[in-house]
Amino acid sequence: MSAQPKFFEQVNRYVDRAARLLSLPDGLLQQIKACNAVYHVSFPLRRDDGTIEVIHGWRAHHSQHRLPVKGGIRLAAHANEDEVTALAALMTYKCALVDVPFGGAKGAIKVDKSKYSDGELERIVRRYTFELVQRNCIGPGVDVPGPDMGVGPREVAWIADTYIAMKGGEVSAAGCVTGKPVALGGVRGRLEATGRGVHFGVREAVGVKDDMARLGLSHGLEGKTVVVQGLGNVGYFGAKFLVEDGARVVGIVEREGAIYDSRGIDFEHAYQHRAAGGSLLDLPAEQKLTGSDGLAGLEWPCDILLPAAVENVITADNASRIQAKIVAEGANGPTTADGGDVLNERGIMVLPDLFLNSGGVTVSYFEWLKNLSHVRFGRMEQRFEASSNARLLRAVEELTGASFNQRVFEQVAVGASEVDIVNSGLEETMVSGFHQMREFAASRQADFRSAALATSILKVATAYNERGVFP
Ligand code: NAD
């Protein structure tokens, strides 16, 4: 295997390439690329058996051109400063791309979750949050973390509870973190938001007839085959919504190995089987790979490859063997810069992470807005809309002398609920984001990643200029 540049360096290589499409002063570009601050915390954990262990964590603030900064926290055995910095940079560009008015940040705690009890994990997450509070690295106006690998509503609830306990009386304290359970101020639709955004993004891409013809594919999701890596939050919901819209999962790659079946895999069954403690390898399939050999599953034939687990899985070493026509980057940084060059040369369409997994941060932004406004989306207008729609239907009935069927009446005479509003805001973001990226790419003959990054860089540069940092 060839030596790979560090992850942050990879991101900056992409940024340099995209910046060539623009004409920015070099100093401004250097400021945009630089990571403003990285905090490293270490603290003791008393384990259940009485021994003491030192836990390491990081929080990187890549760019504070807008405040608060935003980015998930991951719990991962491989976490390190380079990875956190690179992921914080991706957050800067991602937020800018989809017009979420936040700077970029990321956090990590270096632990292998499977080796700690629930009580130990709770102590780790709460102490990490305490360390963030001490450094002004968390709060609705400064830094708003969210979920990432290994962090779900339970961990987010510990973070929110610790912050609220330490900042008693702060009126919008619930806006200190997103991805909260609804009872703690979360927004309906956040849990599945990244996967739903992946579906909207892929659906738009496969809906463009000319692009699909160039790839030798029919347009639309119906019948498209998918290989997914990672059955976590992004991989599960992303593939689930693609399947609901007509696609077929033919391959799954996970930690224990990979399975492939050209006739299609019962995706929900495979997910539930794993969730109940089973292994993918127990399931019937035409082909199976065991353990880390499963990575070769990314090379199985399919229309859409959805890497949704970890970074750096498509590299110069395997990119020439990828058979998918579309690589839909659900994970952050799944393709190295060299791997991306090979995919581009081979005419494979890459829907970049920056765009494709931005549904999570988009809905997190909605959650933050809800926390600042202290009102559920739809609360003020839902009933008014429902009765307006009912009045309209009755007026049509009076004019035409005909009556609507009761079921149709009840379906139409409704007002938008919170989840309707959230999903519609998410759909609008992904649909308009895709077409902006595609048009920019077409106008500069650039690939989608460079187009998305160039658009983001311009927006960050504009924000710096607006603040008079570079008059
Ligand atoms: P998760 O912890 O819910 O799921 C990750 C899944 O990947 C797990 O099922 C795990 O077993 C699997 N996995 C881990 N290492 C693997 C390997 N080497 N090979 C195969 N499978 C492996 O995490 P997630 O939240 O779904 O995040 C996945 C990716 O998506 C990460 O890159 C993350 O940064 C990115 N992302 C997540 C969100 C979000 O809202 N959760 C938003 C944007 C981007």
Coordinates of C-alpha atoms and ligand atoms in Angstrom, one line a residue:
M1 CA 0.0 0.0 0.0
S2 CA 1.3 3.5 -0.8
A3 CA 1.8 5.9 2.1
Q4 CA -1.2 8.2 2.5
P5 CA -0.9 11.9 3.3
K6 CA -2.5 12.9 6.6
F7 CA -6.3 13.6 6.5
F8 CA -6.1 17.4 7.1
E9 CA -3.5 17.5 4.3
Q10 CA -5.9 15.6 2.0
V11 CA -8.7 18.1 2.7
N12 CA -6.3 21.0 1.9
R13 CA -5.3 19.4 -1.3
Y14 CA -8.9 19.3 -2.4
V15 CA -9.2 23.0 -1.2
D16 CA -6.2 24.1 -3.2
R17 CA -7.5 22.4 -6.3
A18 CA -10.9 24.0 -5.9
A19 CA -9.3 27.4 -5.2
R20 CA -7.7 27.3 -8.7
L21 CA -11.2 27.9 -10.0
L22 CA -11.3 31.2 -8.1
S23 CA -9.0 34.2 -7.9
L24 CA -8.6 34.8 -4.2
P25 CA -5.7 36.6 -2.6
D26 CA -3.3 33.9 -1.4
G27 CA -3.3 35.3 2.2
L28 CA -7.1 35.0 2.4
L29 CA -6.9 31.4 1.1
Q30 CA -4.3 30.5 3.7
Q31 CA -6.5 32.0 6.5
I32 CA -9.5 30.1 5.3
K33 CA -7.5 26.8 5.2
A34 CA -5.8 27.2 8.6
C35 CA -7.4 25.6 11.7
N36 CA -7.9 28.4 14.3
A37 CA -7.5 26.3 17.4
V38 CA -7.3 22.7 18.6
Y39 CA -7.9 21.9 22.3
H40 CA -6.6 18.6 23.7
V41 CA -8.0 17.5 27.0
S42 CA -7.0 14.5 29.1
F43 CA -8.7 13.4 32.3
P44 CA -8.8 10.4 34.6
L45 CA -11.5 7.8 34.5
R46 CA -12.1 5.5 37.5
R47 CA -13.1 2.3 35.9
D48 CA -15.7 0.0 37.4
D49 CA -12.9 -2.3 38.7
G50 CA -11.3 0.6 40.6
T51 CA -8.3 1.1 38.3
I52 CA -7.6 4.6 36.8
E53 CA -7.2 5.3 33.2
V54 CA -6.3 8.5 31.3
I55 CA -8.8 9.5 28.6
H56 CA -7.9 11.8 25.7
G57 CA -10.2 14.1 23.8
W58 CA -10.1 17.0 21.4
R59 CA -12.2 19.8 20.1
A60 CA -11.0 21.7 17.0
H61 CA -12.3 25.1 15.9
H62 CA -11.4 25.3 12.3
S63 CA -13.0 28.6 11.4
Q64 CA -14.8 31.2 13.5
H65 CA -15.8 33.3 10.5
R66 CA -19.3 32.7 11.7
L67 CA -20.4 31.9 15.3
P68 CA -21.3 29.6 16.8
V69 CA -19.0 26.9 15.4
K70 CA -20.6 23.6 14.8
G71 CA -19.5 20.0 14.4
G72 CA -20.2 16.5 15.8
I73 CA -18.3 14.7 18.5
R74 CA -17.2 11.1 17.8
L75 CA -16.3 8.3 20.2
A76 CA -13.7 6.2 18.4
A77 CA -10.7 4.1 19.2
H78 CA -8.7 5.6 16.2
A79 CA -9.5 9.3 17.1
N80 CA -6.6 11.7 16.8
E81 CA -5.8 15.3 16.4
D82 CA -5.2 15.2 12.6
E83 CA -8.6 13.6 12.0
V84 CA -10.5 16.0 14.3
T85 CA -8.8 19.0 12.5
A86 CA -9.6 17.6 9.1
L87 CA -13.2 16.9 10.0
A88 CA -13.6 20.4 11.5
A89 CA -12.3 21.9 8.2
L90 CA -14.9 19.8 6.3
M91 CA -17.6 21.3 8.7
T92 CA -16.5 24.8 7.7
Y93 CA -17.0 24.1 4.1
K94 CA -20.2 22.0 4.6
C95 CA -21.9 24.7 6.6
A96 CA -21.0 27.4 4.1
L97 CA -22.1 25.3 1.1
V98 CA -25.7 24.8 2.5
D99 CA -26.0 28.3 4.0
V100 CA -26.0 27.1 7.6
P101 CA -24.6 30.2 9.3
F102 CA -22.0 28.5 11.5
G103 CA -18.2 28.1 11.6
G104 CA -16.6 24.7 11.5
A105 CA -15.6 22.5 14.5
K106 CA -15.3 18.8 15.4
G107 CA -14.7 16.9 18.6
A108 CA -13.5 13.4 19.5
I109 CA -12.9 11.2 22.5
K110 CA -10.4 8.4 22.0
V111 CA -12.2 5.3 23.3
D112 CA -13.3 2.0 22.0
K113 CA -17.0 2.0 23.1
S114 CA -17.2 -1.8 23.2
K115 CA -14.6 -1.9 26.0
Y116 CA -16.5 0.3 28.5
S117 CA -19.6 -0.1 30.5
D118 CA -22.6 2.3 30.1
G119 CA -21.7 3.9 33.4
E120 CA -18.1 4.4 32.4
L121 CA -19.1 5.9 29.1
E122 CA -21.5 8.3 30.9
R123 CA -18.7 9.4 33.2
I124 CA -16.4 9.9 30.2
V125 CA -18.9 12.0 28.2
R126 CA -19.9 14.1 31.1
R127 CA -16.3 14.9 32.1
Y128 CA -15.4 15.7 28.5
T129 CA -18.4 18.1 28.4
F130 CA -17.2 19.7 31.7
E131 CA -13.8 20.2 30.1
L132 CA -15.5 21.9 27.1
V133 CA -17.5 24.2 29.4
Q134 CA -14.3 25.2 31.3
R135 CA -12.7 26.3 28.0
N136 CA -15.8 28.1 26.6
C137 CA -15.9 25.4 23.9
I138 CA -19.6 24.7 24.2
G139 CA -22.7 26.9 24.3
P140 CA -25.4 28.1 22.0
G141 CA -23.5 31.2 21.0
V142 CA -20.0 29.8 20.8
D143 CA -19.8 26.1 19.9
V144 CA -22.7 23.7 19.3
P145 CA -21.6 20.0 19.1
G146 CA -23.7 17.2 17.7
P147 CA -23.6 13.5 17.1
D148 CA -21.1 11.7 15.0
M149 CA -19.6 8.1 15.0
G150 CA -20.5 6.4 18.2
V151 CA -22.6 9.3 19.5
G152 CA -26.4 9.1 19.5
P153 CA -29.3 10.7 21.4
R154 CA -28.2 9.0 24.7
E155 CA -24.7 10.6 24.6
V156 CA -26.1 13.9 23.4
A157 CA -28.5 13.9 26.3
W158 CA -25.6 13.5 28.8
I159 CA -23.8 16.4 27.1
A160 CA -27.0 18.6 27.3
D161 CA -27.7 17.6 30.9
T162 CA -24.2 18.4 32.0
Y163 CA -24.1 21.8 30.3
I164 CA -27.6 22.8 31.6
A165 CA -26.6 21.7 35.1
M166 CA -23.4 23.8 35.0
K167 CA -25.1 26.8 33.4
G168 CA -28.3 27.0 35.4
G169 CA -30.6 29.8 34.3
E170 CA -29.1 30.3 30.8
V171 CA -32.3 30.8 28.9
S172 CA -31.4 29.0 25.7
A173 CA -29.0 26.5 27.3
A174 CA -30.7 23.6 25.4
G175 CA -29.2 25.1 22.2
C176 CA -25.7 24.0 23.4
V177 CA -25.8 20.7 21.5
T178 CA -28.0 19.2 18.8
G179 CA -29.2 15.7 18.2
K180 CA -31.1 15.7 21.5
P181 CA -34.0 13.5 22.2
V182 CA -37.2 15.4 21.5
A183 CA -38.1 15.5 25.2
L184 CA -34.9 17.4 25.9
G185 CA -35.5 20.0 23.1
G186 CA -34.5 17.9 20.1
V187 CA -36.3 18.4 16.8
R188 CA -38.4 15.6 15.1
G189 CA -36.5 14.2 12.1
R190 CA -32.9 14.8 13.3
L191 CA -32.1 11.2 13.9
E192 CA -32.6 10.1 10.3
A193 CA -31.7 13.5 8.8
T194 CA -28.3 12.7 7.4
G195 CA -29.6 9.5 5.7
R196 CA -32.7 11.4 4.4
G197 CA -30.4 14.0 3.0
V198 CA -28.3 11.3 1.3
H199 CA -31.5 10.0 -0.3
F200 CA -32.6 13.5 -1.5
G201 CA -29.1 14.2 -2.9
V202 CA -28.8 10.8 -4.8
R203 CA -32.4 11.1 -6.0
E204 CA -31.6 14.5 -7.6
A205 CA -28.4 13.3 -9.2
V206 CA -30.0 10.2 -10.8
G207 CA -32.9 12.3 -11.9
V208 CA -30.7 14.2 -14.5
K209 CA -31.2 12.2 -17.7
D210 CA -28.1 13.6 -19.5
D211 CA -25.8 12.8 -16.6
M212 CA -27.2 9.3 -16.3
A213 CA -27.0 8.7 -20.0
R214 CA -23.3 9.6 -19.9
L215 CA -22.8 7.0 -17.1
G216 CA -24.8 4.4 -19.1
L217 CA -27.6 4.4 -16.6
S218 CA -31.3 5.0 -16.8
H219 CA -32.6 7.9 -14.9
G220 CA -34.5 7.6 -11.6
L221 CA -33.8 5.4 -8.5
E222 CA -36.0 2.5 -9.6
G223 CA -34.0 -0.7 -9.9
K224 CA -30.6 1.0 -9.1
T225 CA -28.3 -1.4 -7.2
V226 CA -26.5 -0.2 -4.1
V227 CA -23.5 -1.4 -2.1
V228 CA -23.4 0.2 1.3
Q229 CA -20.5 0.3 3.8
G230 CA -21.6 0.9 7.4
L231 CA -25.0 0.1 8.9
G232 CA -24.9 2.9 11.4
N233 CA -26.9 6.1 11.4
V234 CA -25.9 7.4 8.0
G235 CA -25.6 4.0 6.2
Y236 CA -28.8 2.5 7.6
F237 CA -31.1 5.5 7.0
G238 CA -29.4 6.4 3.7
A239 CA -29.8 3.0 2.2
K240 CA -33.3 2.5 3.8
F241 CA -34.7 5.6 2.1
L242 CA -33.0 4.7 -1.2
V243 CA -34.7 1.2 -1.0
E244 CA -38.1 2.8 -0.2
D245 CA -37.7 4.8 -3.4
G246 CA -37.1 1.8 -5.6
A247 CA -33.3 1.0 -5.2
R248 CA -32.0 -2.5 -4.3
V249 CA -29.2 -3.2 -1.9
V250 CA -26.9 -5.9 -3.3
G251 CA -23.9 -5.6 -1.0
I252 CA -23.2 -4.6 2.6
V253 CA -19.8 -4.1 4.1
E254 CA -19.4 -3.9 7.9
R255 CA -16.7 -4.6 10.6
E256 CA -17.1 -8.4 10.6
G257 CA -17.0 -8.7 6.8
A258 CA -19.2 -8.2 3.7
I259 CA -22.0 -10.0 1.8
Y260 CA -23.1 -9.7 -1.8
D261 CA -26.1 -11.0 -3.6
S262 CA -26.9 -9.8 -7.1
R263 CA -30.6 -10.8 -6.6
G264 CA -30.8 -8.2 -3.7
I265 CA -30.5 -8.4 0.1
D266 CA -33.4 -8.0 2.4
F267 CA -31.9 -4.8 3.8
E268 CA -34.2 -4.2 6.8
H269 CA -33.8 -7.9 7.9
A270 CA -30.0 -7.6 7.6
Y271 CA -30.0 -4.4 9.7
Q272 CA -32.3 -5.9 12.4
H273 CA -30.3 -9.1 12.5
R274 CA -27.1 -7.1 13.2
A275 CA -28.9 -4.8 15.7
A276 CA -30.0 -7.9 17.6
G277 CA -26.3 -9.0 17.9
G278 CA -26.0 -11.2 14.8
S279 CA -23.4 -11.0 12.1
L280 CA -23.9 -10.2 8.4
L281 CA -22.0 -13.5 7.7
D282 CA -24.9 -15.5 9.1
L283 CA -27.1 -14.3 6.3
P284 CA -27.5 -16.2 3.0
A285 CA -25.6 -14.5 0.1
E286 CA -23.8 -15.4 -3.1
Q287 CA -20.5 -14.0 -1.9
K288 CA -19.0 -13.4 1.5
L289 CA -15.8 -11.8 2.7
T290 CA -14.5 -12.1 6.3
G291 CA -13.1 -9.5 8.6
S292 CA -11.0 -6.8 7.0
D293 CA -11.1 -8.6 3.7
G294 CA -14.6 -7.1 3.6
L295 CA -13.1 -3.8 2.3
A296 CA -12.9 -5.5 -1.1
G297 CA -16.7 -5.5 -1.0
L298 CA -16.5 -1.9 -2.2
E299 CA -15.3 -3.3 -5.5
W300 CA -18.5 -5.4 -6.1
P301 CA -20.6 -4.4 -9.1
C302 CA -23.3 -1.9 -8.4
D303 CA -24.7 1.4 -9.7
I304 CA -24.3 3.3 -6.5
L305 CA -21.6 2.8 -3.9
L306 CA -22.5 4.3 -0.5
P307 CA -19.5 4.4 1.8
A308 CA -21.0 5.5 5.1
A309 CA -18.6 4.2 7.8
V310 CA -15.1 5.7 8.0
E311 CA -12.6 7.8 6.1
N312 CA -9.9 6.9 3.6
V313 CA -11.5 3.7 2.2
I314 CA -11.3 4.6 -1.5
T315 CA -7.6 5.2 -2.2
A316 CA -5.2 5.1 -5.2
D317 CA -4.9 1.4 -4.4
N318 CA -8.5 0.3 -4.9
A319 CA -10.1 3.2 -6.9
S320 CA -9.2 1.6 -10.3
R321 CA -11.3 -1.5 -9.2
I322 CA -14.4 0.3 -8.1
Q323 CA -17.2 -0.9 -10.4
A324 CA -19.9 1.6 -9.2
K325 CA -21.0 4.3 -11.6
I326 CA -21.8 6.7 -8.7
V327 CA -19.9 7.1 -5.4
A328 CA -22.3 8.6 -2.9
E329 CA -20.1 9.8 0.0
G330 CA -22.3 9.3 3.1
A331 CA -19.2 9.2 5.4
N332 CA -16.8 12.1 5.9
G333 CA -13.7 11.8 3.8
P334 CA -14.1 8.3 2.5
T335 CA -12.1 9.1 -0.7
T336 CA -8.5 10.2 -0.5
A337 CA -7.3 12.9 -2.9
D338 CA -5.4 10.4 -5.0
G339 CA -8.3 7.9 -5.0
G340 CA -10.6 10.8 -6.1
D341 CA -8.3 11.6 -9.0
V342 CA -8.6 8.0 -10.3
L343 CA -12.4 8.0 -9.9
N344 CA -12.6 11.3 -11.9
E345 CA -10.3 10.0 -14.6
R346 CA -12.6 7.0 -14.9
G347 CA -15.7 9.2 -15.3
I348 CA -17.3 7.9 -12.1
M349 CA -19.7 10.4 -10.6
V350 CA -18.7 11.4 -7.1
L351 CA -21.3 13.1 -4.9
P352 CA -19.0 14.6 -2.3
D353 CA -19.4 14.3 1.5
L354 CA -19.4 18.0 1.8
F355 CA -22.7 18.1 -0.1
L356 CA -24.2 14.7 0.4
N357 CA -24.1 14.3 4.2
S358 CA -25.0 17.9 4.9
G359 CA -28.5 16.9 5.9
G360 CA -27.3 16.3 9.5
V361 CA -26.0 19.8 10.0
T362 CA -28.9 21.3 8.2
V363 CA -31.5 19.8 10.5
S364 CA -29.2 20.5 13.5
Y365 CA -29.4 24.1 12.5
F366 CA -33.2 23.8 12.6
E367 CA -33.0 22.2 16.1
W368 CA -30.8 25.1 17.3
L369 CA -33.3 27.6 15.8
K370 CA -36.1 25.8 17.7
N371 CA -34.1 26.0 21.0
L372 CA -33.5 29.7 20.6
S373 CA -37.1 30.4 19.7
H374 CA -38.5 28.1 22.4
V375 CA -41.3 27.0 20.2
R376 CA -42.0 23.8 18.2
F377 CA -42.1 24.2 14.5
G378 CA -45.7 24.3 13.3
R379 CA -47.1 25.1 16.8
M380 CA -48.3 28.6 15.8
E381 CA -49.7 27.8 12.3
Q382 CA -50.6 24.1 12.1
R383 CA -54.3 24.4 13.1
F384 CA -54.7 27.7 11.1
E385 CA -53.4 26.0 8.0
A386 CA -55.6 22.9 8.5
S387 CA -58.7 25.1 8.9
S388 CA -57.7 27.2 5.9
N389 CA -57.3 24.1 3.8
A390 CA -60.6 22.8 5.0
R391 CA -62.4 26.1 4.1
L392 CA -60.8 25.9 0.6
L393 CA -62.0 22.4 0.0
R394 CA -65.5 23.2 1.2
A395 CA -65.6 26.2 -1.2
V396 CA -64.6 23.9 -4.1
E397 CA -67.4 21.5 -3.0
E398 CA -69.9 24.3 -3.0
L399 CA -68.8 25.6 -6.4
T400 CA -68.7 22.2 -8.1
G401 CA -71.7 20.6 -6.2
A402 CA -69.5 17.5 -5.8
S403 CA -68.1 16.1 -2.5
F404 CA -64.6 15.0 -1.7
N405 CA -64.1 11.5 -0.6
Q406 CA -63.6 11.6 3.3
R407 CA -60.1 10.1 3.1
V408 CA -58.9 12.7 0.5
F409 CA -60.5 15.5 2.6
E410 CA -58.6 14.4 5.7
Q411 CA -55.4 14.0 3.8
V412 CA -55.5 17.6 2.3
A413 CA -57.1 19.5 5.2
V414 CA -54.1 19.3 7.4
G415 CA -51.4 21.8 8.6
A416 CA -47.7 21.0 8.5
S417 CA -46.4 19.3 11.6
E418 CA -42.8 19.8 12.9
V419 CA -41.5 16.8 11.0
D420 CA -43.1 17.9 7.8
I421 CA -41.5 21.4 8.1
V422 CA -38.1 19.9 9.0
N423 CA -38.2 17.4 6.1
S424 CA -39.3 20.0 3.6
G425 CA -36.6 22.4 4.7
L426 CA -34.1 19.6 4.4
E427 CA -35.4 18.6 0.9
E428 CA -35.2 22.2 -0.3
T429 CA -31.6 22.5 1.0
M430 CA -30.5 19.2 -0.7
V431 CA -32.3 19.8 -4.0
S432 CA -31.1 23.4 -4.5
G433 CA -27.6 22.5 -3.2
F434 CA -27.3 19.8 -5.8
H435 CA -28.3 22.0 -8.7
Q436 CA -26.1 24.9 -7.6
M437 CA -23.2 22.5 -7.4
R438 CA -24.0 20.9 -10.7
E439 CA -24.4 24.2 -12.5
F440 CA -21.1 25.6 -11.1
A441 CA -19.3 22.3 -12.1
A442 CA -20.7 22.6 -15.7
S443 CA -19.8 26.3 -16.0
R444 CA -16.1 25.6 -15.0
Q445 CA -15.8 22.0 -16.3
A446 CA -15.0 20.9 -12.8
D447 CA -15.9 17.8 -10.8
F448 CA -18.6 18.1 -8.2
R449 CA -16.2 18.1 -5.2
S450 CA -14.2 21.0 -6.6
A451 CA -17.4 22.9 -7.5
A452 CA -18.9 22.4 -4.0
L453 CA -15.6 23.4 -2.3
A454 CA -15.1 26.5 -4.6
T455 CA -18.7 27.6 -3.8
S456 CA -18.0 27.2 0.0
I457 CA -14.6 28.9 -0.2
L458 CA -16.3 31.9 -1.9
K459 CA -18.9 32.1 0.9
V460 CA -16.3 31.9 3.7
A461 CA -14.2 34.6 1.9
T462 CA -17.3 36.8 1.6
A463 CA -18.0 36.4 5.4
Y464 CA -14.4 37.4 6.2
N465 CA -14.7 40.4 4.0
E466 CA -18.0 41.4 5.5
R467 CA -16.5 41.3 8.9
G468 CA -13.7 43.7 7.7
V469 CA -11.0 41.1 8.5
F470 CA -9.6 41.6 5.0
P471 CA -10.7 45.1 4.0
Ligands
NAD1 P1 -22.3 5.2 13.4 O1 -21.4 5.0 14.6 O2 -23.8 5.3 13.7 O3 -22.1 4.0 12.3 C1 -20.9 3.7 11.8 C2 -21.0 2.3 11.2 O4 -19.8 1.9 10.5 C3 -21.1 1.2 12.3 O5 -22.2 0.3 12.0 C4 -19.8 0.5 12.4 O6 -19.9 -0.8 12.8 C5 -19.4 0.7 10.9 N1 -17.9 0.6 10.7 C6 -17.0 1.2 11.5 N2 -15.7 0.9 11.0 C7 -15.9 0.1 9.9 C8 -15.1 -0.4 9.0 N3 -13.8 -0.3 9.1 N4 -15.6 -1.2 8.0 C9 -17.0 -1.3 7.9 N5 -17.8 -0.7 8.7 C10 -17.3 0.0 9.7 O7 -21.7 6.5 12.7 P2 -22.5 7.5 11.7 O8 -23.0 8.6 12.5 O9 -23.4 6.7 10.8 O10 -21.2 8.1 10.9 C11 -20.7 7.4 9.7 C12 -19.9 8.4 8.9 O11 -20.8 9.5 8.5 C13 -18.8 9.1 9.6 O12 -17.8 9.4 8.6 C14 -19.4 10.4 10.1 O13 -18.4 11.4 10.2 C15 -20.3 10.7 8.9 N6 -21.4 11.6 9.2 C16 -22.3 11.4 10.2 C17 -23.4 12.3 10.4 C18 -24.5 12.0 11.4 O14 -25.4 12.8 11.5 N7 -24.4 10.9 12.2 C19 -23.5 13.4 9.7 C20 -22.5 13.7 8.7 C21 -21.5 12.8 8.4

